[in-house]
Tab-separated table of C-alpha atoms in Angstrom:
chain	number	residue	atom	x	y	z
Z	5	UNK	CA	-26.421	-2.964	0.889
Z	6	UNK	CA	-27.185	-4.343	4.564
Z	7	UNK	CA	-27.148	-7.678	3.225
Z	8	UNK	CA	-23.812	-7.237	1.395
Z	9	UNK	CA	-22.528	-5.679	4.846
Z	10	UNK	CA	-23.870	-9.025	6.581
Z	11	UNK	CA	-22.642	-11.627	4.319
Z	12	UNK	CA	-18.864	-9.639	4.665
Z	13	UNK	CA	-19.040	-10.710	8.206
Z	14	UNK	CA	-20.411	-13.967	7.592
Z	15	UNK	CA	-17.443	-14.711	5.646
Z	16	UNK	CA	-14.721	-12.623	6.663
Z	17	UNK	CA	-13.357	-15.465	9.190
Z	18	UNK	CA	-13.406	-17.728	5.466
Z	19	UNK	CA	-12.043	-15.565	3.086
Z	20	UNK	CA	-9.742	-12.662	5.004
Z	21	UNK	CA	-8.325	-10.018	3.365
Z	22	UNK	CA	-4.709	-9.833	4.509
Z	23	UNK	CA	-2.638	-6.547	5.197
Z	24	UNK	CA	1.410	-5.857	4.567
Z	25	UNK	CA	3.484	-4.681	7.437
Z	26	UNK	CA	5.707	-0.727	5.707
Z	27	UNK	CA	9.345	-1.968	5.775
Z	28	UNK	CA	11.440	0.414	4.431
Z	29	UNK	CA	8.636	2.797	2.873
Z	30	UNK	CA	7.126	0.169	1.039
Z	31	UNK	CA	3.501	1.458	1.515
Z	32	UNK	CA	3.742	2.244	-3.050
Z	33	UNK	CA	4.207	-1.832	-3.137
Z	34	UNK	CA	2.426	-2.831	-0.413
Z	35	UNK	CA	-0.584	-1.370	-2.332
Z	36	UNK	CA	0.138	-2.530	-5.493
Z	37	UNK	CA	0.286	-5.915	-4.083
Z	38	UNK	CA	-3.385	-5.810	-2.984
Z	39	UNK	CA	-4.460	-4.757	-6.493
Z	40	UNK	CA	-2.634	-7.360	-8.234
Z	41	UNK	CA	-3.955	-9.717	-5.427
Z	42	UNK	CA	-7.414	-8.258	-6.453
Z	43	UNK	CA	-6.717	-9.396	-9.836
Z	44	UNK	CA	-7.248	-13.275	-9.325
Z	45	UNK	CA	-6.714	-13.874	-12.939
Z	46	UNK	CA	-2.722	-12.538	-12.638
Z	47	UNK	CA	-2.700	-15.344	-9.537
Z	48	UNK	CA	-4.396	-17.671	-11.806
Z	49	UNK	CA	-1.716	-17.753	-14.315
Z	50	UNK	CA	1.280	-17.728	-11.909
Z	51	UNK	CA	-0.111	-21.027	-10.216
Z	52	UNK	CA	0.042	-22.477	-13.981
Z	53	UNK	CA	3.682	-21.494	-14.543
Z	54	UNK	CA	6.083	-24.109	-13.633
Z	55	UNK	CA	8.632	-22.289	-11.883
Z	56	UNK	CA	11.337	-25.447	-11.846
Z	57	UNK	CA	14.889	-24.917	-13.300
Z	58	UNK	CA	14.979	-20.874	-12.009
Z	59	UNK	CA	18.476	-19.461	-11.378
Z	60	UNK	CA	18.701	-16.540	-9.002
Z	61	UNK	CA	15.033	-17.140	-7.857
Z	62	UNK	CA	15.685	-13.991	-5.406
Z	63	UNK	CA	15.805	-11.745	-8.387
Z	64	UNK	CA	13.104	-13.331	-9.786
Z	65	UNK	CA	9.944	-11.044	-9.320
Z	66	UNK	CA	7.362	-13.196	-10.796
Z	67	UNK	CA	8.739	-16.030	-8.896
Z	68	UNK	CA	8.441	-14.271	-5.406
Z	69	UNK	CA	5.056	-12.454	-7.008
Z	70	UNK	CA	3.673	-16.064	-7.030
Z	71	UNK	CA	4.937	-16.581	-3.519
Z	72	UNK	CA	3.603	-13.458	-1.780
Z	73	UNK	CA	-0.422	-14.036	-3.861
Z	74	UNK	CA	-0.558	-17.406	-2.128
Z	75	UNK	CA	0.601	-15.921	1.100
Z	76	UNK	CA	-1.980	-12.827	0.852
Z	77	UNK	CA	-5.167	-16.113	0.145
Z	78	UNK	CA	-4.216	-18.354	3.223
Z	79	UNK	CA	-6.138	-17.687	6.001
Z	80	UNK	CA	-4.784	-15.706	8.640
Z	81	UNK	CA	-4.966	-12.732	10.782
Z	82	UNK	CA	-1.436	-12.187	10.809
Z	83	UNK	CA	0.501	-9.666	7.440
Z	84	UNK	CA	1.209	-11.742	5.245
Z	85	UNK	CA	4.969	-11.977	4.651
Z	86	UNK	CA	6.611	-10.250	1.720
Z	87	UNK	CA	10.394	-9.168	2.865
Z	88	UNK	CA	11.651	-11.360	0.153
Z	89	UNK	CA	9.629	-9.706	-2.450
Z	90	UNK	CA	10.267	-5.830	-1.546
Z	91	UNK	CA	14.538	-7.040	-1.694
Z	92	UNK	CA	13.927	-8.906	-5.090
Z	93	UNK	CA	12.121	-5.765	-6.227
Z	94	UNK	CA	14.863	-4.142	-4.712
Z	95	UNK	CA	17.811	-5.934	-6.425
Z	96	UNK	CA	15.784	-5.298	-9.726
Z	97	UNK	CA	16.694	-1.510	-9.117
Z	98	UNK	CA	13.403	-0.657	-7.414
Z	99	UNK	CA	15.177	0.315	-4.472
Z	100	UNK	CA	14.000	0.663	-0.974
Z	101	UNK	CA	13.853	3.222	1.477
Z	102	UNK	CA	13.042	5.358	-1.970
Z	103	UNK	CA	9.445	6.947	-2.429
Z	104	UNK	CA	8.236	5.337	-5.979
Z	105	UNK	CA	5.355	6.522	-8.364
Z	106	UNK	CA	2.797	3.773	-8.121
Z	107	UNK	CA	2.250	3.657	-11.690
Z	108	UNK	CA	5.733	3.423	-12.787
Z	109	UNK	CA	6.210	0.394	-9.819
Z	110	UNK	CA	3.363	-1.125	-11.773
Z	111	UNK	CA	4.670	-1.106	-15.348
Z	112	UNK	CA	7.910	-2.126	-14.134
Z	113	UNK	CA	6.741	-5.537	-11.979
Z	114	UNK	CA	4.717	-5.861	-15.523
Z	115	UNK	CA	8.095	-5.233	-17.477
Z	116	UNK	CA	10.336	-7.288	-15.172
Z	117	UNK	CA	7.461	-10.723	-15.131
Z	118	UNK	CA	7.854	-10.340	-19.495
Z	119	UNK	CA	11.550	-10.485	-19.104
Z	120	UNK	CA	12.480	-13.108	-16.045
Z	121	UNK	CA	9.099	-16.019	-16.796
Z	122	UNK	CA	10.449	-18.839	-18.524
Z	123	UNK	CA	7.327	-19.538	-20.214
Z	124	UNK	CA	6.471	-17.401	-22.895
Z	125	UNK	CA	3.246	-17.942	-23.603
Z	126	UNK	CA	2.215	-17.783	-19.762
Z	127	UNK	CA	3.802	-14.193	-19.415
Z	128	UNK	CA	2.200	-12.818	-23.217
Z	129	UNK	CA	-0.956	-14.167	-21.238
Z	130	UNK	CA	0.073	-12.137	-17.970
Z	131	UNK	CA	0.668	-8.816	-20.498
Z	132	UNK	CA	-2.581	-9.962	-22.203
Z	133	UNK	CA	-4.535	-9.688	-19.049
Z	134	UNK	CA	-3.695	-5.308	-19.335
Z	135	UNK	CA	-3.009	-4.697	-23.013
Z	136	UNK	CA	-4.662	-1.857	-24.519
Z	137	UNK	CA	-3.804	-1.351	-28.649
Z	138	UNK	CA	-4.208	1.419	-29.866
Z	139	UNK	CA	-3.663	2.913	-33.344
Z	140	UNK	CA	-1.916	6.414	-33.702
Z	141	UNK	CA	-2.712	8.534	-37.159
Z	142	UNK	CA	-1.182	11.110	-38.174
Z	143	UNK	CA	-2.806	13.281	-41.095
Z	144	UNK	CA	-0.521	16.384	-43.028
Z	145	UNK	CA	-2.567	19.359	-42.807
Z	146	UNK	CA	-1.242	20.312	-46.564
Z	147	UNK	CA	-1.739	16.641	-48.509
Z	148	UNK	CA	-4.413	15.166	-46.536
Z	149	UNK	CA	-1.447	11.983	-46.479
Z	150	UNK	CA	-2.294	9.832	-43.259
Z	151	UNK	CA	0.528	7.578	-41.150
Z	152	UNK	CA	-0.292	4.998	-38.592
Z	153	UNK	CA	1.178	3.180	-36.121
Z	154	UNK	CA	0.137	0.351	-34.035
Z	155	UNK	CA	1.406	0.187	-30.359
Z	156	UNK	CA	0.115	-0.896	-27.061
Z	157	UNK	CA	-0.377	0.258	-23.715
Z	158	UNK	CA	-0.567	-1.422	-20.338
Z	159	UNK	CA	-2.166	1.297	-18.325
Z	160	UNK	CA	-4.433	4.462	-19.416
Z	161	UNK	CA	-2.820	7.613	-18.801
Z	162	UNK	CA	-5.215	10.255	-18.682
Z	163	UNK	CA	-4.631	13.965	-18.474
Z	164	UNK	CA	-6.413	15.872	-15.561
Z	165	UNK	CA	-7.604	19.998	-15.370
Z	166	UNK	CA	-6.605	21.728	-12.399
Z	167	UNK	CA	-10.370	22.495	-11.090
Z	168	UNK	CA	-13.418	19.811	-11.560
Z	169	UNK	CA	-13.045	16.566	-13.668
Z	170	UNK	CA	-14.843	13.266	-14.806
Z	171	UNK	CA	-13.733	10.311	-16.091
Z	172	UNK	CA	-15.615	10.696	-19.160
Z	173	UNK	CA	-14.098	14.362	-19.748
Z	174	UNK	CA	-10.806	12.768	-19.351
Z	175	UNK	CA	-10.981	9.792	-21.700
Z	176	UNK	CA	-12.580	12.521	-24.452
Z	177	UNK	CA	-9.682	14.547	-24.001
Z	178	UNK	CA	-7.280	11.741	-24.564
Z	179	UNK	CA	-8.947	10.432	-27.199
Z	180	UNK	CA	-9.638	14.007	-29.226
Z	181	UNK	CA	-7.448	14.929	-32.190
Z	182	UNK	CA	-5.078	17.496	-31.583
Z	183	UNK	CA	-3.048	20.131	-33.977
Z	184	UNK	CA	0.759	19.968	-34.339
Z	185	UNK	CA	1.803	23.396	-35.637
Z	186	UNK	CA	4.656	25.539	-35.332
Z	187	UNK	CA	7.927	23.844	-33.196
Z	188	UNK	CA	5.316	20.519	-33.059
Z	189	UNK	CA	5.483	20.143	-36.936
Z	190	UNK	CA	5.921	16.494	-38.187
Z	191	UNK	CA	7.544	14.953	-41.118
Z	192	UNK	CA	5.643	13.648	-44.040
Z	193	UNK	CA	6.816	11.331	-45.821
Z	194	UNK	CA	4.599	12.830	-49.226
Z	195	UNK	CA	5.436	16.405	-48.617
Z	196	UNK	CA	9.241	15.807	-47.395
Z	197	UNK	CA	9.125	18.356	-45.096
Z	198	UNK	CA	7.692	19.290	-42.073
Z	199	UNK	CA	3.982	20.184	-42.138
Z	200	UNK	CA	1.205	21.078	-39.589
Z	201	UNK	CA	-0.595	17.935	-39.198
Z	202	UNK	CA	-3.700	16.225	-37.353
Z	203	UNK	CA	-2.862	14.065	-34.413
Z	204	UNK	CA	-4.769	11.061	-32.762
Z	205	UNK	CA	-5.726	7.858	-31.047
Z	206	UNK	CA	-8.131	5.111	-31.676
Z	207	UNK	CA	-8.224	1.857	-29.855
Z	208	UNK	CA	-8.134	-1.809	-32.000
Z	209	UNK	CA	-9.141	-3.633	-29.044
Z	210	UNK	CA	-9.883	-3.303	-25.042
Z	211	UNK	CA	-8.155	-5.828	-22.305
Z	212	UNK	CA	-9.868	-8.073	-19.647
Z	213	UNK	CA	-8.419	-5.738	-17.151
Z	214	UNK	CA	-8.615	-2.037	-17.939
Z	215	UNK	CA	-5.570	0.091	-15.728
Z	216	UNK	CA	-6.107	3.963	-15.746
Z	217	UNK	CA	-3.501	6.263	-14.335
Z	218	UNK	CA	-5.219	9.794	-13.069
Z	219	UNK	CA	-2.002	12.028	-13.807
Z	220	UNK	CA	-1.947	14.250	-10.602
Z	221	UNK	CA	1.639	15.324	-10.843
Z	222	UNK	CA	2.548	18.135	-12.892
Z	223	UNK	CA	6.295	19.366	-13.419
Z	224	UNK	CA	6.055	23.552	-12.697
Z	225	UNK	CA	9.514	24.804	-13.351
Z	226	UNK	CA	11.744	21.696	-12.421
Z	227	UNK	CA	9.257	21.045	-9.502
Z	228	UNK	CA	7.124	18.182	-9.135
Z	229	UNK	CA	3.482	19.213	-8.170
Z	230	UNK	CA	0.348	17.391	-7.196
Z	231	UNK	CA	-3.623	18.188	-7.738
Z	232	UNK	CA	-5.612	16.959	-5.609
Z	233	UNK	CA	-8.804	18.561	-7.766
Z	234	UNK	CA	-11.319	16.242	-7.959
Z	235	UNK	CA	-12.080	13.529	-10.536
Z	236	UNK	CA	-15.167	11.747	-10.403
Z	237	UNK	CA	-15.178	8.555	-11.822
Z	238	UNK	CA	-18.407	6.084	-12.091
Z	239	UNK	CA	-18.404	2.141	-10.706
Z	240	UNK	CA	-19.168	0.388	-13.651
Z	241	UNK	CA	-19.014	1.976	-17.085
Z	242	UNK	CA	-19.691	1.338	-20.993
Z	243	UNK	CA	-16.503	2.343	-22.896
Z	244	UNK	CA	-18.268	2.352	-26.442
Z	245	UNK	CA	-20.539	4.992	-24.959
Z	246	UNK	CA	-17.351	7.086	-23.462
Z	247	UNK	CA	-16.245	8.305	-26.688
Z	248	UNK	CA	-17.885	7.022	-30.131
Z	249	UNK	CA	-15.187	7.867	-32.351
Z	250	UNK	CA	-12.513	6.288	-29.637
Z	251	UNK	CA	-12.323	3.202	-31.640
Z	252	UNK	CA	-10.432	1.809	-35.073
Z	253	UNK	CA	-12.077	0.122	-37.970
Z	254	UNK	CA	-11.320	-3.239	-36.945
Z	255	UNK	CA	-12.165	-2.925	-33.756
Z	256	UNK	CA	-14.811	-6.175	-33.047
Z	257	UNK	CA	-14.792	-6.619	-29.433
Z	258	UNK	CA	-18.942	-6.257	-28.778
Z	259	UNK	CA	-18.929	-5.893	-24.782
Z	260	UNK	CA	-17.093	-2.966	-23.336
Z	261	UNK	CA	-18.524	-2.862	-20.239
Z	262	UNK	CA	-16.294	-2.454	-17.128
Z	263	UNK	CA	-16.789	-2.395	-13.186
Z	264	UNK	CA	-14.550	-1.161	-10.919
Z	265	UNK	CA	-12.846	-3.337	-8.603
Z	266	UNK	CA	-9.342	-1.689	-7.436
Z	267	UNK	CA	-8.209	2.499	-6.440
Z	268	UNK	CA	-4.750	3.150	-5.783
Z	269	UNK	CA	-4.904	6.124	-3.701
Z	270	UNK	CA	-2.451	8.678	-3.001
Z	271	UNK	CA	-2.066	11.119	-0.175
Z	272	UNK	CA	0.050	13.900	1.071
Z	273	UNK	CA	2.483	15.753	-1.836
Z	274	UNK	CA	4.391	14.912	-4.697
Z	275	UNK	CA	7.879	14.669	-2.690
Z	276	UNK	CA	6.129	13.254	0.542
Z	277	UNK	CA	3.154	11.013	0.379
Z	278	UNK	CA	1.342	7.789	1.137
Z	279	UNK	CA	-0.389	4.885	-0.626
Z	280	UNK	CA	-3.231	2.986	0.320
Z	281	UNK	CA	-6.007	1.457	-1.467
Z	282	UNK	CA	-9.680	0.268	-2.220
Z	283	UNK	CA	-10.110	-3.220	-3.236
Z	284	UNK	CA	-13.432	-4.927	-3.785
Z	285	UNK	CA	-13.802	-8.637	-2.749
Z	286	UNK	CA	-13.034	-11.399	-4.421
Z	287	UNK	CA	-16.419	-13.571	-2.982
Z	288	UNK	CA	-18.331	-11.038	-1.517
Z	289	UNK	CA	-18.234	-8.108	-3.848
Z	290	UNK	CA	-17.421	-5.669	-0.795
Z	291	UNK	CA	-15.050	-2.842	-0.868
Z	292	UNK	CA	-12.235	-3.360	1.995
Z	293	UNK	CA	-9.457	-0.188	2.470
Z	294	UNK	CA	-6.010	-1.730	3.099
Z	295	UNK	CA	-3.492	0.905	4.695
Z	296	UNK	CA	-0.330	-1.247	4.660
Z	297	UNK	CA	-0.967	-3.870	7.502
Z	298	UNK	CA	-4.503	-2.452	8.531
Z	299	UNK	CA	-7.472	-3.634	6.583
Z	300	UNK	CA	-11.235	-2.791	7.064
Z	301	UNK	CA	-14.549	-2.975	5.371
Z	302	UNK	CA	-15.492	-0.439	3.447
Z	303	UNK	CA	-18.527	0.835	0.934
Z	304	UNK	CA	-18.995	2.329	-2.571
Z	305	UNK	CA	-19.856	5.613	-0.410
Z	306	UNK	CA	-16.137	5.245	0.951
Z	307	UNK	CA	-14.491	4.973	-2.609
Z	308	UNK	CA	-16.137	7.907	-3.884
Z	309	UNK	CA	-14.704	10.121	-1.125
Z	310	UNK	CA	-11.256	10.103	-3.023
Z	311	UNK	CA	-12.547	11.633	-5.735
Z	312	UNK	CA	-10.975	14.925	-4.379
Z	313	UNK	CA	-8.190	16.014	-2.040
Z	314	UNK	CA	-8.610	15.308	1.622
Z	315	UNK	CA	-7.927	13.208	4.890
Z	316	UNK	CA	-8.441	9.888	2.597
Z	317	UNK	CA	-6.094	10.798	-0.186
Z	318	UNK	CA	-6.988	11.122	-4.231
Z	319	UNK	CA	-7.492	8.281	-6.060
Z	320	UNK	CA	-4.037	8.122	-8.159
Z	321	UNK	CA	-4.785	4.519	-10.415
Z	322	UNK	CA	-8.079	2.419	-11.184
Z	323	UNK	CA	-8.755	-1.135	-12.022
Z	324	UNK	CA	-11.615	-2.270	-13.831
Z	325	UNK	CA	-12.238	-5.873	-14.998
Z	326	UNK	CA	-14.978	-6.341	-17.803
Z	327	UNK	CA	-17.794	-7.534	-17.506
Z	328	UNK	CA	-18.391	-11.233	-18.334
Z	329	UNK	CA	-15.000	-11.899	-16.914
Z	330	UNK	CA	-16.540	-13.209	-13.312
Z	331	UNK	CA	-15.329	-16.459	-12.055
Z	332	UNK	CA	-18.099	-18.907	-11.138
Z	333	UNK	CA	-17.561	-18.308	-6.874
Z	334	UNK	CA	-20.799	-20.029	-6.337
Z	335	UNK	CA	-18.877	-22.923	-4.876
């Protein structure tokens, strides 16, 4: 670890991780920004897109996206500048001077790239990057008859308890079949009628990038609550060994290992809060916090402390990339 700690300072003068100045409570973007930023391979296929012919360019998110990743690499002590993307976000009905869920922000800059990129194939590449597919089944409790459904999703949402949790005890509870009885009932299409019936998930294949969403808030009679009980969640991870009977029959992928290179963090309460976030290093492998425009190094040990409530915040969103997916940054 010293020597980690020592080659960050060797090379932070090189390779600078920049903050965002809060304009108009933009702390949500600011920190999404640094995780998509973390995610060279999004910048990667932005610099391939050529951008030429655009109309409106200032409603254009992935055009200004593009703008504000280069801005965030160039060397310089100064914020880097992103006005113009928080008002193209902005005239895309993400307004400011509004508090925004993180993980809806995210889905939404996801949404908007799919629908304003010129290039298709690019932007199916950009949505390739996060796709999970999944397969839902659906088995009548009277006929045995089973229905599935393929569908996709860009970020994990994963249901929390309200006292001690682990990442592992939340992916098994996502992926565990659950009754539908009573009010619940579905139809089957070999009964005709409603029936009691078996419901679950299994994944067909795993994405490069891996997005979980910790679901802190809670709606308690028309009032938005958050839990700050803790959820521990490991740095790297095998998702075969998670769950065994998570995955379809034609799932092939062979290595579902993933490491941990992004936290969203949230702190404060459901109606009045903050974002910041843990972001590991591109070159260097370190973990820097970013807290809008301040930026400092940080550890593993640092990380972990948002596993539960406190002065640091909850960890609200986490990025892992798989393994295997490393650039070569030898040069």
């Amino acid at each position: 670890m010293s020597y980690l700690l020592k080659l960050c300072q060797n090379v932070a003068h090189r390779y600078l991780v920049r903050g965002l100045n809060n304009y108009y409570l933009s702390c949500c973007v600011n920190t999404l920004l640094q995780t998509l930023n973390a995610t060279w391979e999004l910048a990667d296929i932005l610099e391939k897109w050529e951008d030429a012919g655009l109309g409106a360019v200032g409603e254009n998110v992935p055009f200004q996206l593009k703008g504000v990743l280069k801005a965030m690499r160039e060397n310089c002590p100064q914020p880097a500048p992103h006005k113009d993307f928080l008002h193209c976000l902005d005239r895309n009905c993400i307004r400011l001077q509004t508090q925004h869920d993180a993980d809806e922000v995210f889905l939404s800059i996801l949404d908007l790239m799919q629908r304003q990129m010129d290039d298709r194939a690019l932007a199916l590449e950009i949505q390739s990057l996060y796709k999970i597919s999944v397969e839902t089944q659906l088995q009548c409790l009277e006929c045995n008859a089973v229905q599935t459904q393929n569908s996709h999703l860009l970020s994990l949402p994963l249901h929390i308890r309200e006292d001690q949790n682990s990442l592992e005890d939340c992916m098994n509870s996502f992926f565990q079949q659950q009754e539908l009885k009573g009010i619940n009932c579905c139809l089957c299409a070999q009964c005709e009628t409603r029936t009691p019936s078996r419901q679950g998930v299994k994944v067909r294949s795993l994405p490069r990038i891996l997005c979980i969403q910790l679901k802190r808030f809670r709606n308690y009679h028309g009032r938005t609550l958050k839990l700050d009980c803790k959820v521990s969640f490991p740095e790297t991870f095998d998702f075969s060994e998670i769950h065994k009977e998570a995955f379809s029959t034609d799932f092939t992928q062979n290595d579902c290992r993933y490491t941990l290179y992004a936290v969203v963090v949230h702190s404060g309460t459901a109606t009045f809060g903050h974002y910041t976030a843990y972001v590991r290093h591109k070159v260097t492998n370190c973990w820097h916090y970013a807290d809008d425009s301040h930026v400092s190094q940080s550890s593993w040990e640092g990380v972990q402390k948002t596993y539960e409530g406190g002065y640091s915040g909850t960890a609200y969103m986490l990025m892992y990339r798989r393994d295997g997916e490393q650039q070569d940054i030898s040069g």
